PDB file of C-alpha atoms in Angstrom:
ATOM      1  CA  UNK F   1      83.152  82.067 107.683  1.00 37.00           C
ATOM      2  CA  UNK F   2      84.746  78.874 106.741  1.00 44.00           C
ATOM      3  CA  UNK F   3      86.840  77.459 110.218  1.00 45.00           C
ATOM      4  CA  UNK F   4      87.244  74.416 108.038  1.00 50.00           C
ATOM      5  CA  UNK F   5      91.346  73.865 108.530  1.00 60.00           C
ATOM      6  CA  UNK F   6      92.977  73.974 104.766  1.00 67.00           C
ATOM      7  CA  UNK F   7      96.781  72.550 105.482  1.00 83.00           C
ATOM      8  CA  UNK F   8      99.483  74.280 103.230  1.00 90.00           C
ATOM      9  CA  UNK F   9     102.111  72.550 101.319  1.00 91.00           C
ATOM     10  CA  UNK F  10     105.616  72.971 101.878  1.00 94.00           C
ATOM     11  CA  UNK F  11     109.192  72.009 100.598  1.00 95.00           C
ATOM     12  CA  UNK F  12     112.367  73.054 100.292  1.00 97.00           C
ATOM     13  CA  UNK F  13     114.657  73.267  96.392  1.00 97.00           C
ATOM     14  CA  UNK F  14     118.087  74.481  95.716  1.00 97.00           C
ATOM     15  CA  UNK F  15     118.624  76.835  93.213  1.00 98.00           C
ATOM     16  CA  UNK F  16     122.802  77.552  91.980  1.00 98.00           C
ATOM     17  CA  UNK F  17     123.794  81.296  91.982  1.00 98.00           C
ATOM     18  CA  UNK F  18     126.203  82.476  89.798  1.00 98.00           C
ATOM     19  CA  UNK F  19     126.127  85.620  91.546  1.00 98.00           C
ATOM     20  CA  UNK F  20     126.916  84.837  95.144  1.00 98.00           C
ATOM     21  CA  UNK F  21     128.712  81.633  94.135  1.00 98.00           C
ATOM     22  CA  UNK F  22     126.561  78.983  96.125  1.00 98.00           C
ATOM     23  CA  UNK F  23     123.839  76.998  96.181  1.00 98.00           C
ATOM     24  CA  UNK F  24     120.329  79.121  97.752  1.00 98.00           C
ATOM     25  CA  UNK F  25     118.228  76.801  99.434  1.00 98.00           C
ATOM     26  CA  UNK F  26     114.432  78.043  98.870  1.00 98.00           C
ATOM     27  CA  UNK F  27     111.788  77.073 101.277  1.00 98.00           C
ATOM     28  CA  UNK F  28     108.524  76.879  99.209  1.00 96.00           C
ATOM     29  CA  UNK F  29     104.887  77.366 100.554  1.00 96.00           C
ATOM     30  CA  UNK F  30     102.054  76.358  98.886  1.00 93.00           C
ATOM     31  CA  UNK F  31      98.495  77.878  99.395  1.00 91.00           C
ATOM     32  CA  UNK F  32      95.679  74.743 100.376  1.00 88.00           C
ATOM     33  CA  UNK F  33      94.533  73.087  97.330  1.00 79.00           C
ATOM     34  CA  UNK F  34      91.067  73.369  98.331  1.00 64.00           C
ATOM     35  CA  UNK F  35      89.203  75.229  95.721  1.00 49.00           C
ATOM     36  CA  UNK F  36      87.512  78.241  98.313  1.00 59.00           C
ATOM     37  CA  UNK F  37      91.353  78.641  98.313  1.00 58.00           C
ATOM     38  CA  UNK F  38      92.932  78.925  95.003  1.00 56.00           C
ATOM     39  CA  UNK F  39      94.017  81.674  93.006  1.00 61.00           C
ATOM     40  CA  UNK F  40      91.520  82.861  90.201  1.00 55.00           C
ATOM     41  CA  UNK F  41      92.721  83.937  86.624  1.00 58.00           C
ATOM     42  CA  UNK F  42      95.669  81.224  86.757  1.00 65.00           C
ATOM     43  CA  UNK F  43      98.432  82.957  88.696  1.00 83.00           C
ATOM     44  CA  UNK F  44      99.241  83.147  92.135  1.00 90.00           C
ATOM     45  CA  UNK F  45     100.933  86.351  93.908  1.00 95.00           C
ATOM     46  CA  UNK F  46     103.907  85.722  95.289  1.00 97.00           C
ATOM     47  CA  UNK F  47     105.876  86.736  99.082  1.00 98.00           C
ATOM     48  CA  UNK F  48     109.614  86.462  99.092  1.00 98.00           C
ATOM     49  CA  UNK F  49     111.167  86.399 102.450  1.00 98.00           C
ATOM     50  CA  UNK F  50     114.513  86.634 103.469  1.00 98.00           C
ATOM     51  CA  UNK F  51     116.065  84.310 106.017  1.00 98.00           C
ATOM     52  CA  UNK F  52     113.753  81.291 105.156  1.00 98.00           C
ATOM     53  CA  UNK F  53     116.284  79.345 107.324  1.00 98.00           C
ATOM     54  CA  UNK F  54     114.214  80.333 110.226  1.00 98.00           C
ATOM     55  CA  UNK F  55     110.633  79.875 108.569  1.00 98.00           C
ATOM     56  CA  UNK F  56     110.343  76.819 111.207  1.00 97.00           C
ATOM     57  CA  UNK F  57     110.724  79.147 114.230  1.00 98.00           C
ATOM     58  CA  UNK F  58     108.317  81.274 112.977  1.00 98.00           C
ATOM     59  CA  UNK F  59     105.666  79.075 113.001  1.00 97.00           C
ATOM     60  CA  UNK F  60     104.987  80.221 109.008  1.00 98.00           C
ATOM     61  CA  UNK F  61     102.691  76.913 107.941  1.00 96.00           C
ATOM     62  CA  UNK F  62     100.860  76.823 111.097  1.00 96.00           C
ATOM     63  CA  UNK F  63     100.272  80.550 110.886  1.00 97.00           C
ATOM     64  CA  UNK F  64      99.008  80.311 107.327  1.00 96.00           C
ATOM     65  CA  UNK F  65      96.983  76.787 107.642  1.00 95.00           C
ATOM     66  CA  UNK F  66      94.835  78.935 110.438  1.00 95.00           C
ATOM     67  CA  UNK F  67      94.814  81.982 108.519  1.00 95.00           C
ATOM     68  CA  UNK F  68      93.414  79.980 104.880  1.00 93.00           C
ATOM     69  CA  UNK F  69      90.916  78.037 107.391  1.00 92.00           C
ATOM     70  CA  UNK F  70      89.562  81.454 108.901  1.00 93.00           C
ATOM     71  CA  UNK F  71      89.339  82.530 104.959  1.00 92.00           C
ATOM     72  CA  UNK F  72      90.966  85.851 106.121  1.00 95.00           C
ATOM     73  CA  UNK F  73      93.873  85.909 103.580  1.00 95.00           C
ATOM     74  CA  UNK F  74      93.758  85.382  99.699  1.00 94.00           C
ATOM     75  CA  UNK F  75      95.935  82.927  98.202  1.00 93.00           C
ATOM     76  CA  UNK F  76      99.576  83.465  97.303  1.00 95.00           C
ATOM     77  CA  UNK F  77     102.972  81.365  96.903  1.00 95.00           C
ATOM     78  CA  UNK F  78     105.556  82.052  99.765  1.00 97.00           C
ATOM     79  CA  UNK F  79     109.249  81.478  99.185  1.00 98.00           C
ATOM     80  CA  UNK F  80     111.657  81.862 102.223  1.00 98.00           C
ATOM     81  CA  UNK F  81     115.254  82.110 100.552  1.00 98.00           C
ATOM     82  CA  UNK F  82     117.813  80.842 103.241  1.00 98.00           C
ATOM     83  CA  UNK F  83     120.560  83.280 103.778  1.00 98.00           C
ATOM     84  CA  UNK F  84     124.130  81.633 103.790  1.00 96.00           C
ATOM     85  CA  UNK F  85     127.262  81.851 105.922  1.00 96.00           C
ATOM     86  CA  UNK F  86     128.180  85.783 104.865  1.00 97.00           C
ATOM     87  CA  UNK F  87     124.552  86.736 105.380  1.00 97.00           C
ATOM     88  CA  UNK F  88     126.375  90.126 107.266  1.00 97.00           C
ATOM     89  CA  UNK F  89     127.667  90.573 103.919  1.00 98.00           C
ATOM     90  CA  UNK F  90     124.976  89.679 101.333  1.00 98.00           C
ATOM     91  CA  UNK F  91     122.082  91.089 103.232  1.00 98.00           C
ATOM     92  CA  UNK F  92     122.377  95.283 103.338  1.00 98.00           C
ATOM     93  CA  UNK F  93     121.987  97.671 100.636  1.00 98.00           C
ATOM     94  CA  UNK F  94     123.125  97.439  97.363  1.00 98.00           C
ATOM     95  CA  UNK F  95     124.993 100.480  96.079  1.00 96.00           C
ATOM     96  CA  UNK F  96     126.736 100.672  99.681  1.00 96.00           C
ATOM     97  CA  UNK F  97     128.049  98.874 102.168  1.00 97.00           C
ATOM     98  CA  UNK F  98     128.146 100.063 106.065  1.00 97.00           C
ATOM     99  CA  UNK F  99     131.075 101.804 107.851  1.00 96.00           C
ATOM    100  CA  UNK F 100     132.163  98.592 108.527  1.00 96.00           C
ATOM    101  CA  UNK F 101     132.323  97.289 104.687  1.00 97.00           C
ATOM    102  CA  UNK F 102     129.493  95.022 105.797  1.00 97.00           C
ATOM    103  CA  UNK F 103     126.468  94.366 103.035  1.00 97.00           C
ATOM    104  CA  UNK F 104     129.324  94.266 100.134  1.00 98.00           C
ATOM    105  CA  UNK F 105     127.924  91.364  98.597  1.00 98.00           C
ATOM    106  CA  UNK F 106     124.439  92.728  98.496  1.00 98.00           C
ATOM    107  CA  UNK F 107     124.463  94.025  94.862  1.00 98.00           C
ATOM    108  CA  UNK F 108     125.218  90.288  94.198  1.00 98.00           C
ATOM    109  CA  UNK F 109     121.917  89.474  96.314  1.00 98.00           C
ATOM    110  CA  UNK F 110     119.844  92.154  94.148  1.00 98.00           C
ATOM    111  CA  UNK F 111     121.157  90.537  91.230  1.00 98.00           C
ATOM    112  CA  UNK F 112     120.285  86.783  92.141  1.00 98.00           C
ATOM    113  CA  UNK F 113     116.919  88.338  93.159  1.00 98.00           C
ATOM    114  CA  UNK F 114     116.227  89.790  90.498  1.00 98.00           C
ATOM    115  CA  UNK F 115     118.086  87.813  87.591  1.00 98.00           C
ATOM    116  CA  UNK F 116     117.987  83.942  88.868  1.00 98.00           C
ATOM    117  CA  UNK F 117     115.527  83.515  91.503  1.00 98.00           C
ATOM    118  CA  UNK F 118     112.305  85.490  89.895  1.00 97.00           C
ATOM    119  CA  UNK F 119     112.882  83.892  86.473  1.00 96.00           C
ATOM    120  CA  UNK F 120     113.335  80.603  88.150  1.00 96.00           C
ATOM    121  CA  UNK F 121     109.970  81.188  89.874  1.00 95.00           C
ATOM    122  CA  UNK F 122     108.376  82.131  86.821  1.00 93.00           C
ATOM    123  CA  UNK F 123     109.660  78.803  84.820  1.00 93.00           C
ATOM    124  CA  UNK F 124     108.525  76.783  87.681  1.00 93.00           C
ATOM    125  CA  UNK F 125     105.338  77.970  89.199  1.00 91.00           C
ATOM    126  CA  UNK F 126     102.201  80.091  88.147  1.00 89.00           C
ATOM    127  CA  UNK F 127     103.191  83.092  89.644  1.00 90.00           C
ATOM    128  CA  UNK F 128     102.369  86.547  89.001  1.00 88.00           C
ATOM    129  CA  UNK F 129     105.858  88.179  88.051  1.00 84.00           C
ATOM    130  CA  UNK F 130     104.920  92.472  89.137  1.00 88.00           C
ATOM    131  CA  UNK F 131     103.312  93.359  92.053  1.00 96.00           C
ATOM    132  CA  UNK F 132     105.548  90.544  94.592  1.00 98.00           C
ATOM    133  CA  UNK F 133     105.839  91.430  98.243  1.00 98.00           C
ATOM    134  CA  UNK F 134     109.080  91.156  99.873  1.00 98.00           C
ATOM    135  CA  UNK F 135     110.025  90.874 103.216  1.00 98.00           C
ATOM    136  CA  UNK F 136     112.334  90.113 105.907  1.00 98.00           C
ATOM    137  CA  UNK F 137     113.759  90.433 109.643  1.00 98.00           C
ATOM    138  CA  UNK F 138     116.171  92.201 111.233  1.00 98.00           C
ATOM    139  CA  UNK F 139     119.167  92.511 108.113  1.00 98.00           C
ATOM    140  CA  UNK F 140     116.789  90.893 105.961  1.00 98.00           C
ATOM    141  CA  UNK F 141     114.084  93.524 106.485  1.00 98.00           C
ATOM    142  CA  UNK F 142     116.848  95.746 105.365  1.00 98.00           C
ATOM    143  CA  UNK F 143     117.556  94.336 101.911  1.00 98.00           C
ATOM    144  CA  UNK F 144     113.859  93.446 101.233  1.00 98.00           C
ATOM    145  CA  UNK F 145     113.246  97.338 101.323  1.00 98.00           C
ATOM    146  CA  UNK F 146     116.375  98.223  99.709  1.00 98.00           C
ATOM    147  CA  UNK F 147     115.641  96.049  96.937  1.00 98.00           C
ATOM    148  CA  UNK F 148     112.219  96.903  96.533  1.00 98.00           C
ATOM    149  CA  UNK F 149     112.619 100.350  96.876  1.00 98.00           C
ATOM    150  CA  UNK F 150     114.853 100.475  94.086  1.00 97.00           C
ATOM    151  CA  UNK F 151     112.843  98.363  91.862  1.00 97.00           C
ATOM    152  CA  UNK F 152     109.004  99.473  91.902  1.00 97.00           C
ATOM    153  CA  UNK F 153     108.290  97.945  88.727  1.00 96.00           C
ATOM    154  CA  UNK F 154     108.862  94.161  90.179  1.00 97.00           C
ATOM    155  CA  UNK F 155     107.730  94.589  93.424  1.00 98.00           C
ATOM    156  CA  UNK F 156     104.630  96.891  95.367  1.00 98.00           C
ATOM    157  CA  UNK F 157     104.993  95.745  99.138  1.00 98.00           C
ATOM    158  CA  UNK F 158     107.316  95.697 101.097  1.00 98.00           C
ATOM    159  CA  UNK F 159     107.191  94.455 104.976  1.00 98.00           C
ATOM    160  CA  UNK F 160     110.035  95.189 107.356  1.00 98.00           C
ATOM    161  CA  UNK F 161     110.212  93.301 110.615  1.00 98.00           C
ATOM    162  CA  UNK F 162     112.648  95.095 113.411  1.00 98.00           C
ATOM    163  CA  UNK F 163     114.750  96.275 110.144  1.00 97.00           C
ATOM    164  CA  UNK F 164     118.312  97.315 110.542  1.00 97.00           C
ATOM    165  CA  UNK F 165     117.690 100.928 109.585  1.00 97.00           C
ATOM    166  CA  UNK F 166     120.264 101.601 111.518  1.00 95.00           C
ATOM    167  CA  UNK F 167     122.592 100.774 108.832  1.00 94.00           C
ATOM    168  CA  UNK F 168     125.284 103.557 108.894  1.00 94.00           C
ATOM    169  CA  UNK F 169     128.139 105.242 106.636  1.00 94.00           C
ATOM    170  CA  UNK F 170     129.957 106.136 109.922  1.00 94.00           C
ATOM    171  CA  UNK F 171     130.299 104.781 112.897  1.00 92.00           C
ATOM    172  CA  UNK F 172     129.136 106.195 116.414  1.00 87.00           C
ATOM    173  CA  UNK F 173     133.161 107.042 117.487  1.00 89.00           C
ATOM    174  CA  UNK F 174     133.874 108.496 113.882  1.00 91.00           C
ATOM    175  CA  UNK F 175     131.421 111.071 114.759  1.00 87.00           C
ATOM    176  CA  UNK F 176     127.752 109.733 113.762  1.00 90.00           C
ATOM    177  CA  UNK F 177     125.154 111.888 112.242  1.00 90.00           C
ATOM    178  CA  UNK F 178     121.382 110.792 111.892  1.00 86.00           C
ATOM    179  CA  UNK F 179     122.232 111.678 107.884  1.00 90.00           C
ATOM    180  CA  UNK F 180     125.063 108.894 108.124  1.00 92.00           C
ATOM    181  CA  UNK F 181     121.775 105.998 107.921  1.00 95.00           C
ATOM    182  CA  UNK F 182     122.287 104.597 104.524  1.00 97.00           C
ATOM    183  CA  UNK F 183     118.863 103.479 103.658  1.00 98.00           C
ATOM    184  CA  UNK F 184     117.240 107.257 105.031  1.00 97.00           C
ATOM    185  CA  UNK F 185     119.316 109.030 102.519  1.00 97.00           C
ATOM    186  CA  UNK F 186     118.096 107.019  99.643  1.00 97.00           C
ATOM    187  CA  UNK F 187     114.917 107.735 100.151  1.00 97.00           C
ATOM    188  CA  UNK F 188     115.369 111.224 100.794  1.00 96.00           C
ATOM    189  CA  UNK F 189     117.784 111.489  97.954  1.00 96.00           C
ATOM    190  CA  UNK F 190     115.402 109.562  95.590  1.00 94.00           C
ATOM    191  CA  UNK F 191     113.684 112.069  93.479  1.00 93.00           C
ATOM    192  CA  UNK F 192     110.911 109.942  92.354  1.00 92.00           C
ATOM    193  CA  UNK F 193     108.306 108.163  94.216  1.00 95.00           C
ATOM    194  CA  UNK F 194     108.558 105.020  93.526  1.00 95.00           C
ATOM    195  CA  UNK F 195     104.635 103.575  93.645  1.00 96.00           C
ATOM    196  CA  UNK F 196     105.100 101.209  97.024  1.00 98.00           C
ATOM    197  CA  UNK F 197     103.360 100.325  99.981  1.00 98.00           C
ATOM    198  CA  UNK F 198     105.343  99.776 103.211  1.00 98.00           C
ATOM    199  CA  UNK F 199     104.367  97.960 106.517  1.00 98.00           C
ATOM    200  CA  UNK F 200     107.068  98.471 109.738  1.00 98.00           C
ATOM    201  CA  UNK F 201     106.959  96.606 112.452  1.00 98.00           C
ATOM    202  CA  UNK F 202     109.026  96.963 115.881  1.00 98.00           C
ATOM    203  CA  UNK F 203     108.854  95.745 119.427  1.00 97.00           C
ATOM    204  CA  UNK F 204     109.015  97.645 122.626  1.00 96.00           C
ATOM    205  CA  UNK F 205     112.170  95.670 123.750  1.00 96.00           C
ATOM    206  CA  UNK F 206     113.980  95.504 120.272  1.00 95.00           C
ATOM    207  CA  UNK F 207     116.981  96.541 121.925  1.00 89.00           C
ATOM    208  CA  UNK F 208     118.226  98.945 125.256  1.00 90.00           C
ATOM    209  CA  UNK F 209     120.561 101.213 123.041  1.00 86.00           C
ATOM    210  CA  UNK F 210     119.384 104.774 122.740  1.00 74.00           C
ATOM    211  CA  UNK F 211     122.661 106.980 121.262  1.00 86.00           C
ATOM    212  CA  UNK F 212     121.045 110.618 121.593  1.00 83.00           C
ATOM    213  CA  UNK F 213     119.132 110.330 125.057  1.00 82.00           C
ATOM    214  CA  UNK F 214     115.859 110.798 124.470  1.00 89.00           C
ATOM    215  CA  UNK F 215     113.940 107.535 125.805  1.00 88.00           C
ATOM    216  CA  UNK F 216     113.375 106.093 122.415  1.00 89.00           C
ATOM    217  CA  UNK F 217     115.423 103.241 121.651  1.00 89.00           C
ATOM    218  CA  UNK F 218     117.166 103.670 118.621  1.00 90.00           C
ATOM    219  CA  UNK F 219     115.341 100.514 116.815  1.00 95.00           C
ATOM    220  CA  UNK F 220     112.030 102.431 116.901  1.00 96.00           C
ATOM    221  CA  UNK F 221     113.721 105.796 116.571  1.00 96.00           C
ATOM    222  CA  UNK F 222     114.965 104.851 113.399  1.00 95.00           C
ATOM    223  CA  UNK F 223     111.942 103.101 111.982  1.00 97.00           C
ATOM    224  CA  UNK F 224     109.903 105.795 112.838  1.00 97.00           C
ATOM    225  CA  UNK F 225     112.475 108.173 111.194  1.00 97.00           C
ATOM    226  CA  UNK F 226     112.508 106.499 108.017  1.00 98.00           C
ATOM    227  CA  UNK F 227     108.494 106.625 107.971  1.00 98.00           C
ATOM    228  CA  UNK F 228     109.182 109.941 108.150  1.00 97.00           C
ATOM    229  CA  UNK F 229     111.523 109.968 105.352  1.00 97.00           C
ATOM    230  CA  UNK F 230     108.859 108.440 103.411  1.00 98.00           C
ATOM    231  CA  UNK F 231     106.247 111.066 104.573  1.00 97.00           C
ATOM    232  CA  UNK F 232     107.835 113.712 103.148  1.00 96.00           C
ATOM    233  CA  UNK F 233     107.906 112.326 100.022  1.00 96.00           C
ATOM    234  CA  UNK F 234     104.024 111.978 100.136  1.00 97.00           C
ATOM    235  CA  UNK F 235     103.621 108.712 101.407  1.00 98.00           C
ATOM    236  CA  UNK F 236     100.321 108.614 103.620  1.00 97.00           C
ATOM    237  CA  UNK F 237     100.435 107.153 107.306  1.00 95.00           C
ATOM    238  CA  UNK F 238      97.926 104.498 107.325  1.00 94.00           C
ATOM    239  CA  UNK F 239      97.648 104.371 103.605  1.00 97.00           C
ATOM    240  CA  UNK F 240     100.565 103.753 102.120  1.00 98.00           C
ATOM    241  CA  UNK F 241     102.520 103.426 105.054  1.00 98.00           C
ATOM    242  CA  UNK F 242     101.747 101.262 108.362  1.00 98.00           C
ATOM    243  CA  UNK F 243     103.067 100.709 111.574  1.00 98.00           C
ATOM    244  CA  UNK F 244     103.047  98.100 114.164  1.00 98.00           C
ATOM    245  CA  UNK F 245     104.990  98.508 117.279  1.00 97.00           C
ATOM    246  CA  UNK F 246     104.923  95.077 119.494  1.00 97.00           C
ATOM    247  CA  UNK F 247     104.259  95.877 123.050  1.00 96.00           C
ATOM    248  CA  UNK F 248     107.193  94.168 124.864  1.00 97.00           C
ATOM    249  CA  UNK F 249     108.281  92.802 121.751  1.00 97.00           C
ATOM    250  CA  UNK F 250     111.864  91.819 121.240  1.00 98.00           C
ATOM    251  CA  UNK F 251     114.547  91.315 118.826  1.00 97.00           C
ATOM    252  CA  UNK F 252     114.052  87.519 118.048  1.00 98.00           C
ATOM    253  CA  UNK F 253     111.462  85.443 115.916  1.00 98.00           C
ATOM    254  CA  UNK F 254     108.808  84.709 118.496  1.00 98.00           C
ATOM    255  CA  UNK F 255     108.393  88.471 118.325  1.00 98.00           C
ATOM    256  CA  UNK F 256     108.420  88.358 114.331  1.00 98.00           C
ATOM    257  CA  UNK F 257     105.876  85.493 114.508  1.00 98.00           C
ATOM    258  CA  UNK F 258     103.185  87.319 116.401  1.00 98.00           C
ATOM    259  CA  UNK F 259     103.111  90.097 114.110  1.00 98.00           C
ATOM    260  CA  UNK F 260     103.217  87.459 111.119  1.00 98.00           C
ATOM    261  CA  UNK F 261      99.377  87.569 111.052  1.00 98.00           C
ATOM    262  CA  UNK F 262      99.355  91.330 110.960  1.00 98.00           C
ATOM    263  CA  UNK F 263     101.468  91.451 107.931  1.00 98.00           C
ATOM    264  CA  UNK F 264      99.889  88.783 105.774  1.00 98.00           C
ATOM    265  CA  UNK F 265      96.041  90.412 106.397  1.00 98.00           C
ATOM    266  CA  UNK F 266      97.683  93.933 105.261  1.00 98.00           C
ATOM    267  CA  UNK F 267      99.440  92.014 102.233  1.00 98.00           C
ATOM    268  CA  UNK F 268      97.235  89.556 101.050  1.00 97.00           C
ATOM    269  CA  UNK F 269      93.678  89.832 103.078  1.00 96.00           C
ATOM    270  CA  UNK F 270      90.280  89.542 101.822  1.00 90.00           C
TER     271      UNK F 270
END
């Protein structure tokens, strides 16, 4: 195994949406460019990750630099897209918003996804342009899997870090049902099955809340509950669907940032 240390390259660019009205600032990882390192055939996969604002936090070059030195992961391009001031109301799923009318300006996030940023990426980099990996944290892990979910032909991963699958059509006082989560309903709804792979991940200590009682907080409750949604559509545990539950893990990026490593071996390793 090759310890040698292979440094990544980073940057950040701006990119102009039309569709949420503001400038996106992209944070832009490069893989080493030692040759052991490189992608073969001329393209490189590619990660997108919400809420690159916080890619500092979580430690992302350092955890890749060691990971490319260890020669456990292949190499791929990583681009962190910075959320902006409504990030409560871009981030959520697309074809509704919650109780609350938060995630209204999500459709406009699919749309920059999918219409600015991935053609941008394609004009500027080597990048392969099916088969991308999307991500995120928290809200963020919510709209990576809404997005990819609804578009299997553009994307075939999708990792969800302490994801807000709690993400209702009703509100706990109007009279919440576990059928009110928005993102559960598409996928039982869905009558396709849209050729994904999925990797959760939750901590111990995500939150206290637990609405029905039963020693499960609801974070985990609802993760594992969409898993299940997925199961019954024939999604395998530990096949097409994985798991990671953070023991004494919390709701913040520290957390996020020891699982990193877990993610990117599923995703990209050798």
């Amino acid at each position: 195994m090759n310890l040698t240390r292979h440094p990544v390259t980073s940057f950040d660019i701006s990119l102009y949406s039309s569709f949420l009205g503001r400038e996106v600032v992209l944070s832009v990882v490069l893989p080493p460019d030692d040759s052991d390192v490189q992608p073969r055939g001329g393209t490189c996969p590619v990660l997108l990750f919400n809420d690159g604002q916080d890619f500092g936090a979580l430690k992302i070059k350092d955890i890749l630099t060691e990971m490319y030195g260890a020669g456990s992961i292949n190499p791929f391009l990583t681009i962190g897209i910075h959320a902006g001031q409504d990030r409560i109301y871009e981030y959520g799923t697309a074809a509704q918003s919650d109780y609350a009318g938060r995630g209204n300006k999500a459709g406009l996030t699919t749309s920059f996804i999918l219409m600015e940023l991935i053609p941008f990426l394609k004009d500027n980099f080597e990048i392969e342009t099916e088969g991308i990996t999307y991500a995120g944290f928290s809200l963020g892990g919510l709209m990576a899997l809404d997005i990819a979910w609804n578009h299997p032909r553009i994307f075939s991963k999708v990792g969800v870090f302490s994801g807000s699958l709690w993400w209702r059509s009703r509100s706990l006082s109007e009279g919440y049902r576990d059928s009110d989560r928005i993102m559960h309903a598409q996928i039982r709804n869905l009558p396709l099955k849209p050729a994904l792979k999925f990797w959760f991940q939750c901590g111990s200590r995500d939150e206290y809340d637990d609405r029905d009682c039963d020693g499960i907080i609801d974070s985990i409750q609802d993760t594992l509950e969409c898993i299940a949604e997925l199961e019954r559509k024939g999604y395998a545990w530990n096949r097409d669907v994985f798991y990671h539950e953070t023991k004494n893990g919390e709701h913040n990026v520290q957390t996020w940032s020891s699982a990193l490593p877990r993610f990117l071996s599923w995703a990209f390793g050798r």
